[in-house]
Coordinates of C-alpha atoms in Angstrom, one line a residue:
Chain V
X1 CA 19.3 38.2 36.0
X2 CA 15.9 36.9 37.1
X3 CA 14.7 33.4 37.5
X4 CA 11.5 31.5 36.7
X5 CA 10.5 29.1 39.5
X6 CA 8.0 26.3 39.5
X7 CA 7.1 23.1 41.3
X8 CA 6.7 21.4 38.0
X9 CA 10.1 20.7 36.5
X10 CA 8.6 20.0 33.1
X11 CA 7.4 23.6 32.8
X12 CA 10.9 24.8 33.2
X13 CA 12.2 22.2 30.8
X14 CA 9.6 23.4 28.2
X15 CA 10.8 27.0 28.7
X16 CA 14.4 25.9 28.2
X17 CA 13.5 24.0 25.1
X18 CA 11.7 27.0 23.7
X19 CA 14.7 29.2 24.3
X20 CA 17.0 26.6 22.7
X21 CA 14.8 26.4 19.7
X22 CA 14.6 30.1 19.3
X23 CA 18.3 30.7 19.7
X24 CA 19.4 27.8 17.6
X25 CA 22.4 26.8 19.6
X26 CA 24.9 24.6 17.8
X27 CA 28.4 23.3 18.4
X28 CA 29.6 23.2 22.0
X29 CA 26.6 25.0 23.3
X30 CA 23.6 22.8 23.8
X31 CA 21.1 24.7 26.0
X32 CA 20.2 28.1 27.5
X33 CA 20.4 27.3 31.2
X34 CA 20.5 24.6 33.8
X35 CA 17.4 23.8 35.9
X36 CA 18.2 24.3 39.5
X37 CA 16.6 21.9 42.0
X38 CA 15.9 23.2 45.5
X39 CA 17.2 20.9 48.2
X40 CA 13.6 20.3 49.3
X41 CA 13.1 18.4 46.1
X42 CA 9.9 20.2 45.4
X43 CA 10.9 23.5 43.9
X44 CA 12.8 24.2 40.6
X45 CA 14.2 27.3 39.0
X46 CA 15.7 28.4 35.7
X47 CA 17.5 31.5 34.6
X48 CA 15.2 33.8 32.6
X49 CA 16.3 34.8 29.1
X50 CA 15.7 38.5 28.5
X51 CA 14.1 37.8 25.1
X52 CA 11.8 35.0 26.2
X53 CA 8.9 35.3 28.6
X54 CA 6.7 32.6 30.1
X55 CA 3.6 32.3 32.4
X56 CA 5.8 31.3 35.3
X57 CA 6.6 32.8 38.7
X58 CA 9.5 35.2 38.4
X59 CA 12.1 35.8 41.1
X60 CA 14.7 38.5 41.1
X61 CA 17.3 36.0 42.5
X62 CA 17.6 32.7 44.3
X63 CA 18.5 32.6 47.9
X64 CA 21.5 30.8 49.3
X65 CA 19.2 28.0 50.5
X66 CA 19.0 26.9 46.9
X67 CA 22.7 26.2 46.8
X68 CA 23.8 24.6 50.0
X69 CA 27.5 23.9 50.1
X70 CA 29.9 22.8 52.7
X71 CA 31.6 26.1 52.8
X72 CA 34.9 26.6 54.4
X73 CA 35.1 30.0 56.0
Chain N
X1 CA 77.9 35.9 5.8
X2 CA 78.5 38.4 3.0
X3 CA 76.0 41.1 2.5
X4 CA 74.0 41.3 -0.7
X5 CA 75.8 44.3 -2.1
X6 CA 79.2 42.9 -1.3
X7 CA 78.3 39.7 -3.1
X8 CA 77.8 41.7 -6.3
X9 CA 80.9 43.7 -5.9
X10 CA 83.0 40.6 -5.4
X11 CA 81.4 38.7 -8.3
X12 CA 79.8 36.1 -6.0
X13 CA 76.5 34.5 -6.7
X14 CA 73.5 36.6 -6.3
X15 CA 71.7 35.9 -3.1
X16 CA 68.0 35.3 -3.3
X17 CA 67.7 37.5 -0.3
X18 CA 67.1 40.5 -2.5
X19 CA 63.5 39.4 -2.7
X20 CA 63.3 39.9 1.0
X21 CA 64.2 43.6 1.0
X22 CA 62.1 45.4 3.6
X23 CA 59.1 47.4 2.9
X24 CA 60.9 50.1 4.8
X25 CA 63.3 50.5 1.9
X26 CA 60.7 50.6 -0.9
X27 CA 60.6 54.4 -1.0
X28 CA 64.3 54.7 -1.3
X29 CA 64.7 52.0 -3.9
X30 CA 61.8 53.2 -6.0
X31 CA 63.1 56.7 -5.9
X32 CA 66.3 55.3 -7.4
X33 CA 64.4 53.8 -10.2
X34 CA 64.3 50.2 -9.1
X35 CA 61.7 47.9 -7.7
X36 CA 62.2 46.0 -4.5
X37 CA 61.0 42.7 -5.9
X38 CA 63.3 42.6 -8.9
X39 CA 66.9 42.4 -9.7
X40 CA 66.6 45.9 -11.1
X41 CA 66.9 47.4 -7.6
X42 CA 70.3 45.9 -7.3
X43 CA 71.5 47.3 -10.6
X44 CA 69.9 50.6 -9.7
X45 CA 71.8 50.6 -6.4
X46 CA 75.0 49.9 -8.3
X47 CA 74.3 52.7 -10.7
X48 CA 73.4 55.0 -7.9
X49 CA 76.7 54.2 -6.1
X50 CA 78.6 54.7 -9.3
X51 CA 77.1 58.2 -9.7
X52 CA 77.5 58.9 -6.0
X53 CA 81.2 58.0 -5.4
X54 CA 81.2 59.6 -2.0
X55 CA 78.4 57.4 -0.7
X56 CA 79.5 54.9 2.0
X57 CA 80.6 51.6 0.7
X58 CA 82.5 48.5 1.7
X59 CA 80.4 47.8 4.8
X60 CA 78.5 44.7 5.8
X61 CA 76.1 43.6 8.4
X62 CA 75.9 40.3 10.3
X63 CA 73.8 38.9 13.1
X64 CA 75.7 38.1 16.3
X65 CA 74.7 34.4 15.9
X66 CA 73.1 32.0 13.5
X67 CA 70.2 31.7 15.9
X68 CA 68.9 34.8 17.7
X69 CA 66.3 35.5 20.4
X70 CA 63.7 38.2 20.7
X71 CA 66.4 40.6 21.7
X72 CA 68.6 40.2 18.7
X73 CA 72.0 41.8 18.1
X74 CA 73.5 42.5 14.7
X75 CA 76.7 44.4 13.8
X76 CA 77.4 46.9 11.1
X77 CA 81.1 47.0 10.1
X78 CA 82.8 49.7 8.2
X79 CA 86.3 51.0 8.7
X80 CA 86.0 54.7 9.1
X81 CA 82.3 54.3 9.5
X82 CA 81.9 56.6 12.5
X83 CA 79.4 59.4 11.8
X84 CA 77.4 57.6 9.1
X85 CA 73.7 57.1 9.7
X86 CA 72.5 53.6 9.5
X87 CA 69.0 52.5 8.7
X88 CA 67.9 49.0 9.2
X89 CA 64.9 46.7 8.9
X90 CA 64.5 43.2 10.2
X91 CA 61.9 41.2 8.3
X92 CA 60.3 37.8 9.0
X93 CA 58.9 35.3 6.5
X94 CA 55.4 36.9 6.9
X95 CA 56.7 40.4 6.0
X96 CA 56.4 41.6 9.5
X97 CA 59.3 44.0 10.2
X98 CA 61.1 46.0 12.8
X99 CA 62.9 49.1 11.7
X100 CA 65.3 51.6 13.2
X101 CA 68.0 54.1 12.6
X102 CA 71.0 55.5 14.4
X103 CA 74.5 56.8 13.9
X104 CA 77.7 54.7 13.7
X105 CA 79.9 55.4 16.7
X106 CA 83.0 53.6 15.3
X107 CA 84.1 51.0 12.9
X108 CA 81.7 48.5 14.3
X109 CA 78.2 49.4 15.4
X110 CA 76.3 46.9 17.5
X111 CA 72.5 47.2 17.3
X112 CA 70.1 45.3 19.5
X113 CA 66.6 45.0 18.0
X114 CA 63.4 43.9 19.7
X115 CA 62.1 41.1 17.4
X116 CA 59.3 40.0 19.8
X117 CA 56.7 41.1 17.2
X118 CA 58.2 38.8 14.5
X119 CA 57.4 35.2 13.9
X120 CA 59.9 32.5 14.6
X121 CA 61.9 31.2 11.6
X122 CA 64.2 32.9 9.1
X123 CA 64.7 36.7 9.6
X124 CA 66.6 39.0 7.4
X125 CA 68.3 42.2 8.5
X126 CA 68.8 44.8 5.7
X127 CA 71.0 47.9 6.3
X128 CA 72.3 50.8 4.4
X129 CA 74.5 53.7 5.5
X130 CA 74.0 57.3 4.6
X131 CA 76.4 60.2 4.6
X132 CA 77.1 63.5 2.9
X133 CA 77.7 61.5 -0.4
X134 CA 74.3 59.9 -0.3
X135 CA 73.0 56.5 0.6
X136 CA 75.1 53.4 0.3
X137 CA 74.1 49.9 -0.8
X138 CA 71.7 47.7 1.0
X139 CA 73.4 44.8 2.6
X140 CA 71.7 41.9 4.3
X141 CA 72.2 38.9 6.6
X142 CA 69.9 36.2 7.8
X143 CA 69.5 34.3 11.0
X144 CA 67.0 32.0 12.6
X145 CA 64.7 33.6 15.1
X146 CA 63.7 31.5 18.1
X147 CA 62.2 34.4 19.9
X148 CA 59.6 32.8 22.1
X149 CA 59.9 30.2 24.8
X150 CA 56.6 29.2 26.4
X151 CA 56.3 28.6 30.1
X152 CA 55.6 24.9 29.6
X153 CA 58.6 24.6 27.3
X154 CA 60.7 25.2 30.4
X155 CA 58.5 24.0 33.2
X156 CA 56.8 21.0 31.6
X157 CA 54.5 18.4 33.0
X158 CA 51.4 20.4 33.7
X159 CA 48.2 18.4 34.1
X160 CA 46.1 21.3 32.7
X161 CA 47.0 24.7 31.4
X162 CA 44.6 27.4 30.3
X163 CA 45.9 30.7 29.0
X164 CA 45.3 33.4 26.4
X165 CA 49.0 33.3 25.5
X166 CA 50.9 30.4 24.0
X167 CA 52.3 28.4 26.9
X168 CA 54.1 25.6 24.9
X169 CA 55.6 26.2 21.4
X170 CA 54.9 22.5 20.6
X171 CA 51.2 23.2 21.1
X172 CA 49.5 23.6 17.8
X173 CA 45.9 23.9 18.9
X174 CA 43.6 26.8 19.4
X175 CA 43.3 29.1 22.5
X176 CA 39.6 29.2 22.9
X177 CA 36.3 28.5 21.2
X178 CA 33.7 31.2 21.4
X179 CA 30.0 31.8 20.7
X180 CA 28.9 35.1 19.5
X181 CA 25.6 36.6 20.8
X182 CA 24.3 37.8 17.5
X183 CA 23.5 34.3 16.0
X184 CA 25.1 31.9 18.5
X185 CA 27.6 30.7 15.8
X186 CA 30.8 29.3 17.3
X187 CA 34.4 29.6 16.1
X188 CA 37.9 28.5 17.3
X189 CA 40.3 31.4 18.0
X190 CA 44.0 30.6 17.6
X191 CA 47.2 32.4 18.6
X192 CA 49.0 35.0 16.6
X193 CA 52.5 36.0 17.7
X194 CA 52.1 33.8 20.7
X195 CA 49.0 35.7 22.0
X196 CA 45.3 35.4 21.4
X197 CA 44.3 36.4 17.9
X198 CA 42.1 39.3 18.9
X199 CA 41.7 40.6 15.4
X200 CA 40.0 37.4 14.3
X201 CA 38.1 37.2 17.5
X202 CA 36.7 40.8 17.1
X203 CA 36.0 40.2 13.4
X204 CA 33.9 37.1 14.3
X205 CA 32.1 39.0 17.1
X206 CA 31.3 41.7 14.7
X207 CA 30.3 44.4 17.2
X208 CA 28.5 42.0 19.5
X209 CA 29.4 40.0 22.6
X210 CA 31.3 36.7 22.5
X211 CA 31.4 34.0 25.1
X212 CA 33.9 31.3 25.8
X213 CA 32.5 27.8 25.3
X214 CA 35.9 26.1 25.5
X215 CA 39.2 27.1 27.0
X216 CA 41.6 24.6 25.4
X217 CA 44.1 22.8 27.6
X218 CA 47.7 23.5 26.3
X219 CA 49.3 20.8 28.5
X220 CA 48.7 18.0 26.0
X221 CA 46.5 16.1 28.4
X222 CA 43.3 17.0 26.7
X223 CA 41.6 18.5 29.8
X224 CA 39.8 21.2 27.9
X225 CA 37.6 23.4 30.1
X226 CA 34.1 23.7 28.6
X227 CA 30.7 25.1 29.2
X228 CA 27.8 23.8 27.2
X229 CA 25.1 26.0 28.8
X230 CA 24.9 29.5 27.3
X231 CA 24.0 31.4 30.4
X232 CA 27.0 30.0 32.3
X233 CA 29.6 30.9 29.7
X234 CA 32.1 33.7 30.6
X235 CA 32.6 36.6 28.3
X236 CA 35.6 37.5 26.2
X237 CA 34.3 40.2 23.8
X238 CA 32.0 43.0 24.9
X239 CA 30.2 45.0 22.2
X240 CA 32.9 44.1 19.7
X241 CA 36.0 44.8 21.8
X242 CA 38.1 42.2 23.4
X243 CA 38.0 42.4 27.2
X244 CA 41.4 43.4 28.5
X245 CA 43.0 43.4 31.9
X246 CA 46.2 45.4 32.2
X247 CA 46.4 45.5 28.4
X248 CA 46.1 41.7 27.8
X249 CA 43.0 39.7 26.8
X250 CA 41.0 38.3 29.7
X251 CA 38.1 36.0 30.3
X252 CA 35.4 37.8 32.3
X253 CA 33.1 35.9 34.7
X254 CA 30.1 37.3 36.4
X255 CA 27.7 36.0 39.0
X256 CA 24.5 36.2 36.9
X257 CA 24.3 32.4 37.1
X258 CA 25.1 30.4 40.1
X259 CA 26.0 27.3 38.2
X260 CA 29.6 26.2 37.4
X261 CA 31.4 28.1 34.8
X262 CA 34.2 26.5 32.8
X263 CA 34.6 22.9 33.9
X264 CA 37.2 20.3 33.3
X265 CA 37.7 16.7 34.0
X266 CA 38.3 15.4 37.5
X267 CA 41.1 13.4 36.0
X268 CA 43.1 16.4 37.2
X269 CA 43.3 15.3 40.8
X270 CA 42.5 18.2 43.0
X271 CA 40.9 16.1 45.7
X272 CA 42.9 13.1 46.9
X273 CA 45.5 15.0 48.8
X274 CA 48.3 14.2 46.4
X275 CA 50.9 16.9 45.7
X276 CA 49.6 19.7 43.5
X277 CA 50.7 23.1 42.2
X278 CA 48.2 25.7 41.1
X279 CA 49.0 29.0 39.6
X280 CA 46.5 31.7 38.3
X281 CA 46.3 35.3 37.1
X282 CA 43.1 37.1 37.8
X283 CA 41.4 40.3 38.9
X284 CA 38.4 40.4 41.2
X285 CA 35.6 42.7 40.0
X286 CA 32.9 41.9 42.6
X287 CA 31.5 39.6 45.2
X288 CA 28.4 37.5 45.5
X289 CA 27.0 37.3 49.0
X290 CA 30.3 38.8 50.2
X291 CA 32.5 36.1 48.6
X292 CA 34.0 35.2 45.3
X293 CA 35.8 31.9 44.3
X294 CA 38.2 31.7 41.5
X295 CA 38.4 27.9 41.5
X296 CA 36.7 25.1 43.4
X297 CA 36.3 21.4 42.9
X298 CA 33.3 20.9 45.1
X299 CA 30.1 19.8 43.3
X300 CA 26.9 21.6 43.9
X301 CA 24.5 20.4 46.5
X302 CA 26.8 17.8 48.0
X303 CA 29.1 17.8 50.9
X304 CA 32.3 16.4 49.7
X305 CA 35.5 16.3 51.6
X306 CA 38.7 17.1 49.8
X307 CA 38.0 20.6 48.8
X308 CA 40.5 22.5 46.8
X309 CA 39.4 26.1 46.4
X310 CA 40.5 29.7 46.5
X311 CA 37.9 31.9 48.0
X312 CA 38.1 35.6 48.7
X313 CA 35.9 37.7 50.9
X314 CA 35.0 41.4 50.3
X315 CA 37.0 42.4 53.4
X316 CA 40.2 41.1 51.8
X317 CA 40.0 37.9 53.8
X318 CA 41.6 35.1 51.7
X319 CA 40.6 31.5 52.2
X320 CA 42.7 28.7 50.8
X321 CA 41.4 25.2 51.3
X322 CA 43.3 22.1 50.4
X323 CA 41.4 19.1 51.7
X324 CA 38.6 19.2 54.1
X325 CA 40.0 22.1 56.1
X326 CA 40.9 25.8 55.8
X327 CA 44.6 25.6 55.1
X328 CA 45.4 29.3 55.0
X329 CA 43.5 32.3 56.0
X330 CA 45.1 35.8 55.6
X331 CA 44.1 39.3 55.0
X332 CA 45.5 40.3 51.6
X333 CA 44.4 43.4 49.7
X334 CA 43.7 42.5 46.1
X335 CA 42.5 45.7 44.4
X336 CA 44.3 44.9 41.1
X337 CA 45.2 42.1 38.9
X338 CA 47.2 39.6 40.9
X339 CA 49.2 36.3 40.5
X340 CA 48.9 33.6 43.1
X341 CA 50.0 30.1 43.6
X342 CA 49.0 27.2 45.8
X343 CA 51.4 24.4 46.3
X344 CA 50.9 21.3 48.4
X345 CA 53.4 18.5 48.9
X346 CA 50.7 16.4 50.3
X347 CA 51.1 17.7 53.8
X348 CA 52.1 21.3 53.8
X349 CA 50.5 24.1 51.8
X350 CA 52.1 27.2 50.6
X351 CA 50.3 30.2 49.2
X352 CA 52.2 32.8 47.2
X353 CA 50.8 36.2 46.4
X354 CA 52.5 38.2 43.6
X355 CA 55.7 36.4 44.2
X356 CA 56.3 38.7 47.1
X357 CA 54.5 37.2 50.1
X358 CA 54.0 33.6 51.1
X359 CA 51.9 31.9 53.7
X360 CA 51.9 28.3 54.9
X361 CA 49.4 25.9 56.3
X362 CA 48.4 22.3 56.3
X363 CA 46.4 20.1 54.0
X364 CA 43.2 18.6 55.2
X365 CA 41.7 15.2 54.9
X366 CA 41.8 13.7 51.4
X367 CA 38.4 13.2 49.8
X368 CA 36.6 9.9 50.0
X369 CA 34.4 11.0 47.2
X370 CA 35.7 12.1 43.8
X371 CA 34.2 15.5 42.9
X372 CA 32.3 15.4 39.6
X373 CA 34.2 18.3 38.1
X374 CA 36.8 21.0 38.5
X375 CA 35.4 24.5 38.0
X376 CA 37.2 27.6 36.8
X377 CA 35.0 30.3 38.2
X378 CA 33.6 28.0 40.9
X379 CA 29.9 27.5 41.4
X380 CA 27.1 28.0 43.8
X381 CA 26.3 31.4 45.4
X382 CA 29.9 32.4 45.6
X383 CA 30.7 32.2 41.9
X384 CA 33.6 34.2 40.6
X385 CA 33.1 37.8 39.6
X386 CA 36.2 39.0 37.8
X387 CA 38.7 38.2 35.0
X388 CA 41.0 35.3 34.6
X389 CA 43.9 35.2 32.1
X390 CA 45.9 32.1 33.1
X391 CA 45.4 29.0 35.2
X392 CA 47.8 26.1 35.4
X393 CA 47.8 22.9 37.3
X394 CA 50.7 20.5 38.0
X395 CA 50.1 17.1 39.7
X396 CA 53.4 17.6 41.5
X397 CA 55.1 19.8 44.0
X398 CA 56.7 22.6 41.9
X399 CA 57.9 24.6 44.9
X400 CA 61.5 24.6 43.6
X401 CA 60.3 26.1 40.3
X402 CA 57.7 28.4 41.8
X403 CA 59.7 31.7 41.8
X404 CA 60.8 31.1 38.2
X405 CA 57.3 30.2 37.0
X406 CA 55.9 33.3 38.7
X407 CA 58.6 35.4 37.2
X408 CA 57.8 34.0 33.7
X409 CA 54.1 34.9 34.2
X410 CA 54.9 38.4 35.5
X411 CA 57.3 39.1 32.7
X412 CA 54.3 38.7 30.3
X413 CA 51.5 40.2 32.3
X414 CA 53.5 42.9 34.2
X415 CA 51.5 42.5 37.3
X416 CA 53.9 43.8 40.0

């Protein structure tokens, strides 16, 4: 699944809101996706819904640098 | 207990059990001119016997005990009964039934019936014998079926327990809550005959996909595992069909989203270094960036000591971390569904794979920071890709019960 990225978090929040409104989630489900914040604090991303498009930068996937973890391996 | 037919012959009170005659006997009784739901069938049987004097008579059936289990024994007794064919049906209070037939080998014929498909409560066995003279009377007996004992009935005290089978017979809640893709409506799905009610699930999904929003905790601790974000919810129905693994319902996780999957409260302590027992049944279907984690307690974007995680690499390397260290690392092939356990007594860690191989290691440093969640399916770029059917946590060292717990699980899932 692809992602939309932006340096403006509000743009992604607006996209999420538009999906939520269109899908009409209720009950336990409250939103389409979680906005991912890059560790640099400047970039943001959200999973793209196949049925909703936006004028945002689209990325096929997010690199591991978006999800730094103290991996044990 | 006297059988129904014998009660009439001896002039005793008429048992209300006649109303419980099995569907299996409908054809025969109606062919004799009676109806199974009326006293007429008894009179018809009596008339039939009168006009068929050579039909077998004077026999009775009785359960081996007042309370029977899933493998229930009953006995048919008739002096000189060898050679007669017996036909039986065992019926529960919801009209489910188990039927069978055979030939009497002597005066007493013991029959063992698999009642695992019947619901607990009163069950009625109905039997008649057949010979050259025709069919004999239908005789009955009743017993109480206590056919199912959940894992947690025997090994109680779990801190969190997620499964698509009933783990505790005292648990009266649902198995899961699901969201269907067609209109995002949600519905609880319960258990039927101690397993997930897949008929209701598929009816609700109505040919579309359904996703798990809540995997209810059967431990009684209220640690339900939930996911409020649609794109992070694992799938349970695909195009109208329940996802199965080795014939049993399974929750399917993919790595389409890097965020946590089903999360439950950190009140289940997987971080402090206290004793813990973890057991899960899963199958790996793929890897993300070469790895897949079935469970992890580490929050995203933080470096927290006190990891508890099971991480598998695509070259079969297996990483078990308890505390801020790699406790166990072994090459273990996992091409199929498997059962594994991690048990820590606070110092030593044991990892069991399919109840056949065990490995040992040491726990790491307890966490100074409490993780913000426990995640089934983990999170980050190594999220789980595969199917999970059961995951249980004890806040105790259950090493003395481990083999029996794993045997209980394997008896149900038939893993190895």
